[in-house]
Structures are given as C-alpha cells and as structure tokens.
C-alpha cells in the first residue's frame, strides 16, 4: 500500500514522529505475523540488507568432487541414508519459508514432485535426481542444484546437495503505516509506502500459480485481509 499527501510543499524528513519506521522491525511485524519467535529471530539475524548471507553452513562436504556420487558420502550411502542426512536442513528451509506463508515447491525435479518440500526433497525420487546430477556434473554440481524462493522482503536459497541455506534481505523502505494525517508525510505529491506488500511471486516473473495469495481462497483471505483493512 502507498499514500500520498496533496499540496502543502515539503517537510523536513528529520524529527518525524514515530510514524516513520524505516527499520526491518516494521516489515517483520507485518509479514511474519503469527510466525514462531525462532523464525522471526532467524530472519532478523541477517547482519546486512542487500547481500547474500549464509544462514546455515553446508551440512555435508565432498571427499572427492571429481568422483561423482561416490565422492559425497551422504549420496553414496543410498536413499535412506540421504533422507537421514538431509531431513534437518530441508525442514529448516521449509520452516523458514512457511513463516512467510509460503510453501516452497521443488523446481529441480520434473516428475514426482508431490507433498511438502521437506518430504519431497528427502524422498527417493528426489534422491535419484540429485544422484544423476552428481554423475553428470561432477565438480560443478553444487552450483547447479540451488533452489531459490522469493518472499516479501527478500529471498532464500537452499542447496539440494549439501543443505546450505542462504538468505538475502531487501533494504526496507521508509514505512508510514503509523501516519494519522497527511501532514505526517514528509513531502507532498510523492507516493510513500504505507505498508509492505502482502505477497510476492515466489519466482521472478512468475505467473498466477507462483503467487501464494492466489493458491487458494483461504490464502487470499489470510494475506489480503491486513492491507484491505
């Protein structure tokens, strides 16, 4: 949502009332309402806006990057071993995005992509897809198996091979959601943010199937109620 004050010239931006909330706190309060304190803290822990940050280091390291699947012990051990090794990281990534009301969808697998992200990406079909990627790409495989999902206020990446999780928080715009009158807006005839977006496409340029608020009537009501009010 955006607001604009008509006429009246300009005001100095300094000394504004509490209505100017330029920090990430305002964004978090709106977009992570109802999320667990743990997930809010994880997102707030990002040290700097506009840069990729490693939230969770790789959970597994290769013994030989040129050896294909056998060079990665958690891959070489078979699908059951893979599930045990990757479950915690897949759940960590899915839980972070679910805090934003987004269910990540595996874009790496062409077939058999059913169930939740964490159950699918630790399953047998996904394991075989990663195993094949290791056979084909060898030392470059890690860079070819990143999953990225956009959320309101940033993006998150999950590496299907080693479980590394990276996040990027976008710089927060000045937010005038607490403004009571047009006079509390610092400059006339310019649009200002009155509240963050309720949803964004989980993939840049995505069609309607990529917008979480269009996934169901329930999602629409949950996400659009706040900005409508």
mmCIF file with all atom_site columns, C-alpha atoms in Angstrom:
data_model
loop_
_atom_site.group_PDB
_atom_site.id
_atom_site.type_symbol
_atom_site.label_atom_id
_atom_site.label_alt_id
_atom_site.label_comp_id
_atom_site.label_asym_id
_atom_site.label_entity_id
_atom_site.label_seq_id
_atom_site.pdbx_PDB_ins_code
_atom_site.Cartn_x
_atom_site.Cartn_y
_atom_site.Cartn_z
_atom_site.occupancy
_atom_site.B_iso_or_equiv
_atom_site.pdbx_formal_charge
_atom_site.auth_seq_id
_atom_site.auth_comp_id
_atom_site.auth_asym_id
_atom_site.auth_atom_id
_atom_site.pdbx_PDB_model_num
ATOM 1   C CA . UNK A 1 1   ? 0.000  0.000   0.000   1.00 0.00 ? 1   UNK A CA 1
ATOM 2   C CA . UNK A 1 2   ? 1.153  3.550   -0.701  1.00 0.00 ? 2   UNK A CA 1
ATOM 3   C CA . UNK A 1 3   ? -0.087 7.007   0.396   1.00 0.00 ? 3   UNK A CA 1
ATOM 4   C CA . UNK A 1 4   ? 0.444  10.499  -0.993  1.00 0.00 ? 4   UNK A CA 1
ATOM 5   C CA . UNK A 1 5   ? -0.097 13.932  0.521   1.00 0.00 ? 5   UNK A CA 1
ATOM 6   C CA . UNK A 1 6   ? -1.501 16.541  -1.864  1.00 0.00 ? 6   UNK A CA 1
ATOM 7   C CA . UNK A 1 7   ? -0.092 20.084  -1.867  1.00 0.00 ? 7   UNK A CA 1
ATOM 8   C CA . UNK A 1 8   ? 1.450  21.834  1.066   1.00 0.00 ? 8   UNK A CA 1
ATOM 9   C CA . UNK A 1 9   ? 5.057  21.846  -0.132  1.00 0.00 ? 9   UNK A CA 1
ATOM 10  C CA . UNK A 1 10  ? 7.680  19.844  1.742   1.00 0.00 ? 10  UNK A CA 1
ATOM 11  C CA . UNK A 1 11  ? 8.542  18.945  5.313   1.00 0.00 ? 11  UNK A CA 1
ATOM 12  C CA . UNK A 1 12  ? 11.936 18.156  6.671   1.00 0.00 ? 12  UNK A CA 1
ATOM 13  C CA . UNK A 1 13  ? 12.403 14.417  6.992   1.00 0.00 ? 13  UNK A CA 1
ATOM 14  C CA . UNK A 1 14  ? 14.256 14.953  10.258  1.00 0.00 ? 14  UNK A CA 1
ATOM 15  C CA . UNK A 1 15  ? 12.359 14.953  13.521  1.00 0.00 ? 15  UNK A CA 1
ATOM 16  C CA . UNK A 1 16  ? 9.442  12.959  12.167  1.00 0.00 ? 16  UNK A CA 1
ATOM 17  C CA . UNK A 1 17  ? 7.006  11.356  14.605  1.00 0.00 ? 17  UNK A CA 1
ATOM 18  C CA . UNK A 1 18  ? 7.044  7.666   15.300  1.00 0.00 ? 18  UNK A CA 1
ATOM 19  C CA . UNK A 1 19  ? 5.157  7.090   12.010  1.00 0.00 ? 19  UNK A CA 1
ATOM 20  C CA . UNK A 1 20  ? 8.449  6.734   10.102  1.00 0.00 ? 20  UNK A CA 1
ATOM 21  C CA . UNK A 1 21  ? 9.502  3.129   10.573  1.00 0.00 ? 21  UNK A CA 1
ATOM 22  C CA . UNK A 1 22  ? 12.454 2.614   8.287   1.00 0.00 ? 22  UNK A CA 1
ATOM 23  C CA . UNK A 1 23  ? 13.840 -0.403  10.099  1.00 0.00 ? 23  UNK A CA 1
ATOM 24  C CA . UNK A 1 24  ? 13.247 -4.049  9.335   1.00 0.00 ? 24  UNK A CA 1
ATOM 25  C CA . UNK A 1 25  ? 11.149 -4.318  12.501  1.00 0.00 ? 25  UNK A CA 1
ATOM 26  C CA . UNK A 1 26  ? 8.138  -2.831  10.785  1.00 0.00 ? 26  UNK A CA 1
ATOM 27  C CA . UNK A 1 27  ? 8.468  -5.236  7.881   1.00 0.00 ? 27  UNK A CA 1
ATOM 28  C CA . UNK A 1 28  ? 8.837  -8.206  10.182  1.00 0.00 ? 28  UNK A CA 1
ATOM 29  C CA . UNK A 1 29  ? 5.772  -7.302  12.199  1.00 0.00 ? 29  UNK A CA 1
ATOM 30  C CA . UNK A 1 30  ? 3.581  -7.255  9.101   1.00 0.00 ? 30  UNK A CA 1
ATOM 31  C CA . UNK A 1 31  ? 4.958  -10.124 7.061   1.00 0.00 ? 31  UNK A CA 1
ATOM 32  C CA . UNK A 1 32  ? 5.792  -12.570 9.859   1.00 0.00 ? 32  UNK A CA 1
ATOM 33  C CA . UNK A 1 33  ? 2.687  -12.057 11.954  1.00 0.00 ? 33  UNK A CA 1
ATOM 34  C CA . UNK A 1 34  ? 1.870  -15.352 13.618  1.00 0.00 ? 34  UNK A CA 1
ATOM 35  C CA . UNK A 1 35  ? 5.303  -16.863 12.883  1.00 0.00 ? 35  UNK A CA 1
ATOM 36  C CA . UNK A 1 36  ? 7.249  -18.535 15.668  1.00 0.00 ? 36  UNK A CA 1
ATOM 37  C CA . UNK A 1 37  ? 9.757  -16.341 17.545  1.00 0.00 ? 37  UNK A CA 1
ATOM 38  C CA . UNK A 1 38  ? 12.503 -18.682 16.350  1.00 0.00 ? 38  UNK A CA 1
ATOM 39  C CA . UNK A 1 39  ? 11.779 -17.957 12.666  1.00 0.00 ? 39  UNK A CA 1
ATOM 40  C CA . UNK A 1 40  ? 11.394 -14.215 13.269  1.00 0.00 ? 40  UNK A CA 1
ATOM 41  C CA . UNK A 1 41  ? 14.769 -14.233 15.036  1.00 0.00 ? 41  UNK A CA 1
ATOM 42  C CA . UNK A 1 42  ? 16.424 -16.144 12.191  1.00 0.00 ? 42  UNK A CA 1
ATOM 43  C CA . UNK A 1 43  ? 15.307 -13.598 9.628   1.00 0.00 ? 43  UNK A CA 1
ATOM 44  C CA . UNK A 1 44  ? 16.177 -10.666 11.890  1.00 0.00 ? 44  UNK A CA 1
ATOM 45  C CA . UNK A 1 45  ? 19.669 -12.101 12.461  1.00 0.00 ? 45  UNK A CA 1
ATOM 46  C CA . UNK A 1 46  ? 20.740 -11.243 8.906   1.00 0.00 ? 46  UNK A CA 1
ATOM 47  C CA . UNK A 1 47  ? 23.527 -8.696  9.501   1.00 0.00 ? 47  UNK A CA 1
ATOM 48  C CA . UNK A 1 48  ? 23.121 -6.556  6.385   1.00 0.00 ? 48  UNK A CA 1
ATOM 49  C CA . UNK A 1 49  ? 20.470 -5.831  3.789   1.00 0.00 ? 49  UNK A CA 1
ATOM 50  C CA . UNK A 1 50  ? 21.048 -6.329  0.083   1.00 0.00 ? 50  UNK A CA 1
ATOM 51  C CA . UNK A 1 51  ? 23.669 -9.083  0.372   1.00 0.00 ? 51  UNK A CA 1
ATOM 52  C CA . UNK A 1 52  ? 23.517 -12.871 0.421   1.00 0.00 ? 52  UNK A CA 1
ATOM 53  C CA . UNK A 1 53  ? 24.230 -14.291 3.851   1.00 0.00 ? 53  UNK A CA 1
ATOM 54  C CA . UNK A 1 54  ? 24.890 -17.915 4.830   1.00 0.00 ? 54  UNK A CA 1
ATOM 55  C CA . UNK A 1 55  ? 22.193 -18.750 7.366   1.00 0.00 ? 55  UNK A CA 1
ATOM 56  C CA . UNK A 1 56  ? 23.160 -22.440 7.663   1.00 0.00 ? 56  UNK A CA 1
ATOM 57  C CA . UNK A 1 57  ? 26.580 -23.718 6.584   1.00 0.00 ? 57  UNK A CA 1
ATOM 58  C CA . UNK A 1 58  ? 26.790 -26.811 4.344   1.00 0.00 ? 58  UNK A CA 1
ATOM 59  C CA . UNK A 1 59  ? 25.791 -29.889 6.324   1.00 0.00 ? 59  UNK A CA 1
ATOM 60  C CA . UNK A 1 60  ? 27.920 -32.201 4.159   1.00 0.00 ? 60  UNK A CA 1
ATOM 61  C CA . UNK A 1 61  ? 31.266 -31.941 2.401   1.00 0.00 ? 61  UNK A CA 1
ATOM 62  C CA . UNK A 1 62  ? 32.619 -33.997 -0.521  1.00 0.00 ? 62  UNK A CA 1
ATOM 63  C CA . UNK A 1 63  ? 35.550 -36.332 -0.156  1.00 0.00 ? 63  UNK A CA 1
ATOM 64  C CA . UNK A 1 64  ? 36.330 -36.042 -3.865  1.00 0.00 ? 64  UNK A CA 1
ATOM 65  C CA . UNK A 1 65  ? 34.494 -33.548 -6.081  1.00 0.00 ? 65  UNK A CA 1
ATOM 66  C CA . UNK A 1 66  ? 35.604 -35.396 -9.222  1.00 0.00 ? 66  UNK A CA 1
ATOM 67  C CA . UNK A 1 67  ? 34.272 -38.799 -8.110  1.00 0.00 ? 67  UNK A CA 1
ATOM 68  C CA . UNK A 1 68  ? 30.578 -38.169 -8.800  1.00 0.00 ? 68  UNK A CA 1
ATOM 69  C CA . UNK A 1 69  ? 28.073 -39.651 -6.315  1.00 0.00 ? 69  UNK A CA 1
ATOM 70  C CA . UNK A 1 70  ? 30.733 -41.748 -4.583  1.00 0.00 ? 70  UNK A CA 1
ATOM 71  C CA . UNK A 1 71  ? 32.583 -38.564 -3.676  1.00 0.00 ? 71  UNK A CA 1
ATOM 72  C CA . UNK A 1 72  ? 29.697 -37.420 -1.479  1.00 0.00 ? 72  UNK A CA 1
ATOM 73  C CA . UNK A 1 73  ? 29.235 -39.877 1.436   1.00 0.00 ? 73  UNK A CA 1
ATOM 74  C CA . UNK A 1 74  ? 25.614 -38.904 2.130   1.00 0.00 ? 74  UNK A CA 1
ATOM 75  C CA . UNK A 1 75  ? 24.774 -39.575 -1.545  1.00 0.00 ? 75  UNK A CA 1
ATOM 76  C CA . UNK A 1 76  ? 26.821 -42.746 -1.844  1.00 0.00 ? 76  UNK A CA 1
ATOM 77  C CA . UNK A 1 77  ? 25.010 -44.278 1.131   1.00 0.00 ? 77  UNK A CA 1
ATOM 78  C CA . UNK A 1 78  ? 21.697 -44.634 -0.722  1.00 0.00 ? 78  UNK A CA 1
ATOM 79  C CA . UNK A 1 79  ? 18.268 -43.026 -0.420  1.00 0.00 ? 79  UNK A CA 1
ATOM 80  C CA . UNK A 1 80  ? 17.608 -43.987 3.228   1.00 0.00 ? 80  UNK A CA 1
ATOM 81  C CA . UNK A 1 81  ? 20.940 -42.591 4.333   1.00 0.00 ? 81  UNK A CA 1
ATOM 82  C CA . UNK A 1 82  ? 20.291 -39.486 2.227   1.00 0.00 ? 82  UNK A CA 1
ATOM 83  C CA . UNK A 1 83  ? 16.973 -38.893 3.970   1.00 0.00 ? 83  UNK A CA 1
ATOM 84  C CA . UNK A 1 84  ? 18.518 -39.184 7.418   1.00 0.00 ? 84  UNK A CA 1
ATOM 85  C CA . UNK A 1 85  ? 21.301 -36.766 6.452   1.00 0.00 ? 85  UNK A CA 1
ATOM 86  C CA . UNK A 1 86  ? 19.145 -34.115 4.733   1.00 0.00 ? 86  UNK A CA 1
ATOM 87  C CA . UNK A 1 87  ? 15.944 -34.133 6.794   1.00 0.00 ? 87  UNK A CA 1
ATOM 88  C CA . UNK A 1 88  ? 17.009 -31.473 9.295   1.00 0.00 ? 88  UNK A CA 1
ATOM 89  C CA . UNK A 1 89  ? 18.165 -28.984 6.649   1.00 0.00 ? 89  UNK A CA 1
ATOM 90  C CA . UNK A 1 90  ? 15.169 -29.492 4.367   1.00 0.00 ? 90  UNK A CA 1
ATOM 91  C CA . UNK A 1 91  ? 12.876 -28.936 7.351   1.00 0.00 ? 91  UNK A CA 1
ATOM 92  C CA . UNK A 1 92  ? 14.837 -25.850 8.398   1.00 0.00 ? 92  UNK A CA 1
ATOM 93  C CA . UNK A 1 93  ? 14.432 -24.273 4.961   1.00 0.00 ? 93  UNK A CA 1
ATOM 94  C CA . UNK A 1 94  ? 10.766 -25.174 4.633   1.00 0.00 ? 94  UNK A CA 1
ATOM 95  C CA . UNK A 1 95  ? 10.005 -23.854 8.129   1.00 0.00 ? 95  UNK A CA 1
ATOM 96  C CA . UNK A 1 96  ? 11.663 -20.530 7.360   1.00 0.00 ? 96  UNK A CA 1
ATOM 97  C CA . UNK A 1 97  ? 9.536  -20.022 4.250   1.00 0.00 ? 97  UNK A CA 1
ATOM 98  C CA . UNK A 1 98  ? 6.351  -21.265 5.898   1.00 0.00 ? 98  UNK A CA 1
ATOM 99  C CA . UNK A 1 99  ? 6.783  -18.453 8.401   1.00 0.00 ? 99  UNK A CA 1
ATOM 100 C CA . UNK A 1 100 ? 6.047  -16.166 5.433   1.00 0.00 ? 100 UNK A CA 1
ATOM 101 C CA . UNK A 1 101 ? 3.025  -18.255 4.448   1.00 0.00 ? 101 UNK A CA 1
ATOM 102 C CA . UNK A 1 102 ? 4.907  -19.769 1.500   1.00 0.00 ? 102 UNK A CA 1
ATOM 103 C CA . UNK A 1 103 ? 5.138  -23.488 0.717   1.00 0.00 ? 103 UNK A CA 1
ATOM 104 C CA . UNK A 1 104 ? 8.324  -23.957 -1.339  1.00 0.00 ? 104 UNK A CA 1
ATOM 105 C CA . UNK A 1 105 ? 7.977  -26.149 -4.419  1.00 0.00 ? 105 UNK A CA 1
ATOM 106 C CA . UNK A 1 106 ? 10.906 -28.117 -5.806  1.00 0.00 ? 106 UNK A CA 1
ATOM 107 C CA . UNK A 1 107 ? 11.788 -26.794 -9.257  1.00 0.00 ? 107 UNK A CA 1
ATOM 108 C CA . UNK A 1 108 ? 14.648 -29.241 -9.789  1.00 0.00 ? 108 UNK A CA 1
ATOM 109 C CA . UNK A 1 109 ? 12.568 -32.386 -10.255 1.00 0.00 ? 109 UNK A CA 1
ATOM 110 C CA . UNK A 1 110 ? 10.480 -32.725 -13.381 1.00 0.00 ? 110 UNK A CA 1
ATOM 111 C CA . UNK A 1 111 ? 8.332  -35.597 -12.122 1.00 0.00 ? 111 UNK A CA 1
ATOM 112 C CA . UNK A 1 112 ? 7.206  -36.957 -8.783  1.00 0.00 ? 112 UNK A CA 1
ATOM 113 C CA . UNK A 1 113 ? 7.166  -33.539 -7.083  1.00 0.00 ? 113 UNK A CA 1
ATOM 114 C CA . UNK A 1 114 ? 4.432  -34.213 -4.545  1.00 0.00 ? 114 UNK A CA 1
ATOM 115 C CA . UNK A 1 115 ? 3.930  -33.488 -0.865  1.00 0.00 ? 115 UNK A CA 1
ATOM 116 C CA . UNK A 1 116 ? 5.677  -30.801 1.137   1.00 0.00 ? 116 UNK A CA 1
ATOM 117 C CA . UNK A 1 117 ? 9.119  -29.515 0.248   1.00 0.00 ? 117 UNK A CA 1
ATOM 118 C CA . UNK A 1 118 ? 10.844 -31.271 3.139   1.00 0.00 ? 118 UNK A CA 1
ATOM 119 C CA . UNK A 1 119 ? 9.169  -34.618 2.498   1.00 0.00 ? 119 UNK A CA 1
ATOM 120 C CA . UNK A 1 120 ? 9.743  -34.458 -1.267  1.00 0.00 ? 120 UNK A CA 1
ATOM 121 C CA . UNK A 1 121 ? 13.389 -33.364 -1.160  1.00 0.00 ? 121 UNK A CA 1
ATOM 122 C CA . UNK A 1 122 ? 14.293 -36.171 1.252   1.00 0.00 ? 122 UNK A CA 1
ATOM 123 C CA . UNK A 1 123 ? 12.384 -38.765 -0.748  1.00 0.00 ? 123 UNK A CA 1
ATOM 124 C CA . UNK A 1 124 ? 13.594 -41.412 -3.155  1.00 0.00 ? 124 UNK A CA 1
ATOM 125 C CA . UNK A 1 125 ? 12.602 -39.667 -6.392  1.00 0.00 ? 125 UNK A CA 1
ATOM 126 C CA . UNK A 1 126 ? 14.474 -36.509 -5.442  1.00 0.00 ? 126 UNK A CA 1
ATOM 127 C CA . UNK A 1 127 ? 17.468 -38.525 -4.272  1.00 0.00 ? 127 UNK A CA 1
ATOM 128 C CA . UNK A 1 128 ? 17.746 -40.193 -7.683  1.00 0.00 ? 128 UNK A CA 1
ATOM 129 C CA . UNK A 1 129 ? 17.562 -36.801 -9.391  1.00 0.00 ? 129 UNK A CA 1
ATOM 130 C CA . UNK A 1 130 ? 20.454 -35.479 -7.273  1.00 0.00 ? 130 UNK A CA 1
ATOM 131 C CA . UNK A 1 131 ? 22.384 -38.723 -7.760  1.00 0.00 ? 131 UNK A CA 1
ATOM 132 C CA . UNK A 1 132 ? 22.090 -38.304 -11.550 1.00 0.00 ? 132 UNK A CA 1
ATOM 133 C CA . UNK A 1 133 ? 23.181 -34.674 -11.302 1.00 0.00 ? 133 UNK A CA 1
ATOM 134 C CA . UNK A 1 134 ? 26.321 -35.770 -9.424  1.00 0.00 ? 134 UNK A CA 1
ATOM 135 C CA . UNK A 1 135 ? 27.099 -38.258 -12.187 1.00 0.00 ? 135 UNK A CA 1
ATOM 136 C CA . UNK A 1 136 ? 26.722 -35.675 -14.917 1.00 0.00 ? 136 UNK A CA 1
ATOM 137 C CA . UNK A 1 137 ? 28.230 -32.511 -13.444 1.00 0.00 ? 137 UNK A CA 1
ATOM 138 C CA . UNK A 1 138 ? 30.995 -33.762 -11.112 1.00 0.00 ? 138 UNK A CA 1
ATOM 139 C CA . UNK A 1 139 ? 32.847 -30.766 -9.624  1.00 0.00 ? 139 UNK A CA 1
ATOM 140 C CA . UNK A 1 140 ? 30.211 -28.222 -10.755 1.00 0.00 ? 140 UNK A CA 1
ATOM 141 C CA . UNK A 1 141 ? 27.189 -29.991 -9.360  1.00 0.00 ? 141 UNK A CA 1
ATOM 142 C CA . UNK A 1 142 ? 26.678 -27.826 -6.275  1.00 0.00 ? 142 UNK A CA 1
ATOM 143 C CA . UNK A 1 143 ? 26.239 -24.654 -8.314  1.00 0.00 ? 143 UNK A CA 1
ATOM 144 C CA . UNK A 1 144 ? 23.621 -26.370 -10.481 1.00 0.00 ? 144 UNK A CA 1
ATOM 145 C CA . UNK A 1 145 ? 21.305 -27.518 -7.694  1.00 0.00 ? 145 UNK A CA 1
ATOM 146 C CA . UNK A 1 146 ? 20.363 -24.307 -5.905  1.00 0.00 ? 146 UNK A CA 1
ATOM 147 C CA . UNK A 1 147 ? 16.694 -23.722 -5.162  1.00 0.00 ? 147 UNK A CA 1
ATOM 148 C CA . UNK A 1 148 ? 15.551 -20.106 -4.726  1.00 0.00 ? 148 UNK A CA 1
ATOM 149 C CA . UNK A 1 149 ? 12.235 -18.787 -3.401  1.00 0.00 ? 149 UNK A CA 1
ATOM 150 C CA . UNK A 1 150 ? 11.197 -15.137 -3.142  1.00 0.00 ? 150 UNK A CA 1
ATOM 151 C CA . UNK A 1 151 ? 9.276  -13.884 -0.110  1.00 0.00 ? 151 UNK A CA 1
ATOM 152 C CA . UNK A 1 152 ? 8.059  -10.452 0.934   1.00 0.00 ? 152 UNK A CA 1
ATOM 153 C CA . UNK A 1 153 ? 11.203 -8.569  1.877   1.00 0.00 ? 153 UNK A CA 1
ATOM 154 C CA . UNK A 1 154 ? 13.817 -10.928 0.486   1.00 0.00 ? 154 UNK A CA 1
ATOM 155 C CA . UNK A 1 155 ? 14.857 -14.271 -0.984  1.00 0.00 ? 155 UNK A CA 1
ATOM 156 C CA . UNK A 1 156 ? 16.062 -17.622 0.350   1.00 0.00 ? 156 UNK A CA 1
ATOM 157 C CA . UNK A 1 157 ? 18.190 -20.322 -1.288  1.00 0.00 ? 157 UNK A CA 1
ATOM 158 C CA . UNK A 1 158 ? 18.585 -23.999 -0.458  1.00 0.00 ? 158 UNK A CA 1
ATOM 159 C CA . UNK A 1 159 ? 21.272 -26.238 -1.890  1.00 0.00 ? 159 UNK A CA 1
ATOM 160 C CA . UNK A 1 160 ? 19.822 -29.626 -2.746  1.00 0.00 ? 160 UNK A CA 1
ATOM 161 C CA . UNK A 1 161 ? 23.202 -31.332 -2.484  1.00 0.00 ? 161 UNK A CA 1
ATOM 162 C CA . UNK A 1 162 ? 24.740 -30.194 0.800   1.00 0.00 ? 162 UNK A CA 1
ATOM 163 C CA . UNK A 1 163 ? 21.879 -28.427 2.615   1.00 0.00 ? 163 UNK A CA 1
ATOM 164 C CA . UNK A 1 164 ? 23.463 -24.957 2.716   1.00 0.00 ? 164 UNK A CA 1
ATOM 165 C CA . UNK A 1 165 ? 20.898 -22.192 3.252   1.00 0.00 ? 165 UNK A CA 1
ATOM 166 C CA . UNK A 1 166 ? 21.456 -18.604 2.135   1.00 0.00 ? 166 UNK A CA 1
ATOM 167 C CA . UNK A 1 167 ? 19.204 -15.594 2.575   1.00 0.00 ? 167 UNK A CA 1
ATOM 168 C CA . UNK A 1 168 ? 19.045 -12.089 1.188   1.00 0.00 ? 168 UNK A CA 1
ATOM 169 C CA . UNK A 1 169 ? 17.010 -9.407  2.922   1.00 0.00 ? 169 UNK A CA 1
ATOM 170 C CA . UNK A 1 170 ? 15.999 -6.485  0.737   1.00 0.00 ? 170 UNK A CA 1
ATOM 171 C CA . UNK A 1 171 ? 16.512 -2.978  2.132   1.00 0.00 ? 171 UNK A CA 1
ATOM 172 C CA . UNK A 1 172 ? 13.378 -1.795  3.920   1.00 0.00 ? 172 UNK A CA 1
ATOM 173 C CA . UNK A 1 173 ? 11.706 1.320   2.522   1.00 0.00 ? 173 UNK A CA 1
ATOM 174 C CA . UNK A 1 174 ? 10.519 4.073   4.887   1.00 0.00 ? 174 UNK A CA 1
ATOM 175 C CA . UNK A 1 175 ? 7.110  2.908   6.122   1.00 0.00 ? 175 UNK A CA 1
ATOM 176 C CA . UNK A 1 176 ? 4.410  5.417   7.070   1.00 0.00 ? 176 UNK A CA 1
ATOM 177 C CA . UNK A 1 177 ? 1.849  2.870   8.252   1.00 0.00 ? 177 UNK A CA 1
ATOM 178 C CA . UNK A 1 178 ? 1.524  4.734   11.578  1.00 0.00 ? 178 UNK A CA 1
ATOM 179 C CA . UNK A 1 179 ? 0.701  8.091   9.964   1.00 0.00 ? 179 UNK A CA 1
ATOM 180 C CA . UNK A 1 180 ? -2.536 9.554   11.324  1.00 0.00 ? 180 UNK A CA 1
ATOM 181 C CA . UNK A 1 181 ? -2.840 12.545  8.977   1.00 0.00 ? 181 UNK A CA 1
ATOM 182 C CA . UNK A 1 182 ? -1.423 13.573  5.576   1.00 0.00 ? 182 UNK A CA 1
ATOM 183 C CA . UNK A 1 183 ? 0.637  16.176  7.426   1.00 0.00 ? 183 UNK A CA 1
ATOM 184 C CA . UNK A 1 184 ? 2.783  13.440  8.903   1.00 0.00 ? 184 UNK A CA 1
ATOM 185 C CA . UNK A 1 185 ? 4.052  12.506  5.436   1.00 0.00 ? 185 UNK A CA 1
ATOM 186 C CA . UNK A 1 186 ? 7.321  14.395  4.775   1.00 0.00 ? 186 UNK A CA 1
ATOM 187 C CA . UNK A 1 187 ? 6.804  15.508  1.179   1.00 0.00 ? 187 UNK A CA 1
ATOM 188 C CA . UNK A 1 188 ? 3.796  16.446  -0.930  1.00 0.00 ? 188 UNK A CA 1
ATOM 189 C CA . UNK A 1 189 ? 2.829  14.943  -4.308  1.00 0.00 ? 189 UNK A CA 1
ATOM 190 C CA . UNK A 1 190 ? 5.080  11.887  -3.901  1.00 0.00 ? 190 UNK A CA 1
ATOM 191 C CA . UNK A 1 191 ? 3.914  8.325   -3.170  1.00 0.00 ? 191 UNK A CA 1
ATOM 192 C CA . UNK A 1 192 ? 5.171  6.796   0.066   1.00 0.00 ? 192 UNK A CA 1
ATOM 193 C CA . UNK A 1 193 ? 4.908  3.266   1.415   1.00 0.00 ? 193 UNK A CA 1
ATOM 194 C CA . UNK A 1 194 ? 2.034  2.817   3.849   1.00 0.00 ? 194 UNK A CA 1
ATOM 195 C CA . UNK A 1 195 ? 2.581  -0.898  4.338   1.00 0.00 ? 195 UNK A CA 1
ATOM 196 C CA . UNK A 1 196 ? 4.589  -3.768  2.812   1.00 0.00 ? 196 UNK A CA 1
ATOM 197 C CA . UNK A 1 197 ? 3.223  -5.990  0.072   1.00 0.00 ? 197 UNK A CA 1
ATOM 198 C CA . UNK A 1 198 ? 1.029  -8.855  1.241   1.00 0.00 ? 198 UNK A CA 1
ATOM 199 C CA . UNK A 1 199 ? 2.630  -11.306 -1.199  1.00 0.00 ? 199 UNK A CA 1
ATOM 200 C CA . UNK A 1 200 ? 5.174  -11.586 -3.993  1.00 0.00 ? 200 UNK A CA 1
ATOM 201 C CA . UNK A 1 201 ? 5.692  -14.179 -6.681  1.00 0.00 ? 201 UNK A CA 1
ATOM 202 C CA . UNK A 1 202 ? 7.901  -16.961 -5.357  1.00 0.00 ? 202 UNK A CA 1
ATOM 203 C CA . UNK A 1 203 ? 9.814  -16.791 -8.660  1.00 0.00 ? 203 UNK A CA 1
ATOM 204 C CA . UNK A 1 204 ? 10.712 -13.586 -10.547 1.00 0.00 ? 204 UNK A CA 1
ATOM 205 C CA . UNK A 1 205 ? 8.219  -13.020 -13.342 1.00 0.00 ? 205 UNK A CA 1
ATOM 206 C CA . UNK A 1 206 ? 6.077  -15.948 -12.199 1.00 0.00 ? 206 UNK A CA 1
ATOM 207 C CA . UNK A 1 207 ? 2.525  -16.476 -13.400 1.00 0.00 ? 207 UNK A CA 1
ATOM 208 C CA . UNK A 1 208 ? -0.522 -16.670 -11.130 1.00 0.00 ? 208 UNK A CA 1
ATOM 209 C CA . UNK A 1 209 ? 0.469  -20.138 -9.920  1.00 0.00 ? 209 UNK A CA 1
ATOM 210 C CA . UNK A 1 210 ? 3.579  -18.584 -8.329  1.00 0.00 ? 210 UNK A CA 1
ATOM 211 C CA . UNK A 1 211 ? 1.672  -16.079 -6.154  1.00 0.00 ? 211 UNK A CA 1
ATOM 212 C CA . UNK A 1 212 ? 0.944  -17.507 -2.655  1.00 0.00 ? 212 UNK A CA 1
ATOM 213 C CA . UNK A 1 213 ? -2.136 -15.303 -2.200  1.00 0.00 ? 213 UNK A CA 1
ATOM 214 C CA . UNK A 1 214 ? -3.710 -16.944 -5.271  1.00 0.00 ? 214 UNK A CA 1
ATOM 215 C CA . UNK A 1 215 ? -3.123 -20.542 -4.219  1.00 0.00 ? 215 UNK A CA 1
ATOM 216 C CA . UNK A 1 216 ? -6.489 -20.845 -2.506  1.00 0.00 ? 216 UNK A CA 1
ATOM 217 C CA . UNK A 1 217 ? -9.375 -18.764 -1.178  1.00 0.00 ? 217 UNK A CA 1
ATOM 218 C CA . UNK A 1 218 ? -8.034 -19.283 2.334   1.00 0.00 ? 218 UNK A CA 1
ATOM 219 C CA . UNK A 1 219 ? -4.605 -17.981 1.324   1.00 0.00 ? 219 UNK A CA 1
ATOM 220 C CA . UNK A 1 220 ? -6.214 -14.994 -0.348  1.00 0.00 ? 220 UNK A CA 1
ATOM 221 C CA . UNK A 1 221 ? -8.175 -14.069 2.774   1.00 0.00 ? 221 UNK A CA 1
ATOM 222 C CA . UNK A 1 222 ? -5.231 -14.584 5.104   1.00 0.00 ? 222 UNK A CA 1
ATOM 223 C CA . UNK A 1 223 ? -2.832 -12.468 3.062   1.00 0.00 ? 223 UNK A CA 1
ATOM 224 C CA . UNK A 1 224 ? -5.169 -9.743  1.795   1.00 0.00 ? 224 UNK A CA 1
ATOM 225 C CA . UNK A 1 225 ? -7.088 -9.021  4.996   1.00 0.00 ? 225 UNK A CA 1
ATOM 226 C CA . UNK A 1 226 ? -4.391 -6.820  6.551   1.00 0.00 ? 226 UNK A CA 1
ATOM 227 C CA . UNK A 1 227 ? -3.782 -4.466  3.585   1.00 0.00 ? 227 UNK A CA 1
ATOM 228 C CA . UNK A 1 228 ? -7.516 -4.257  2.860   1.00 0.00 ? 228 UNK A CA 1
ATOM 229 C CA . UNK A 1 229 ? -8.165 -3.047  6.397   1.00 0.00 ? 229 UNK A CA 1
#
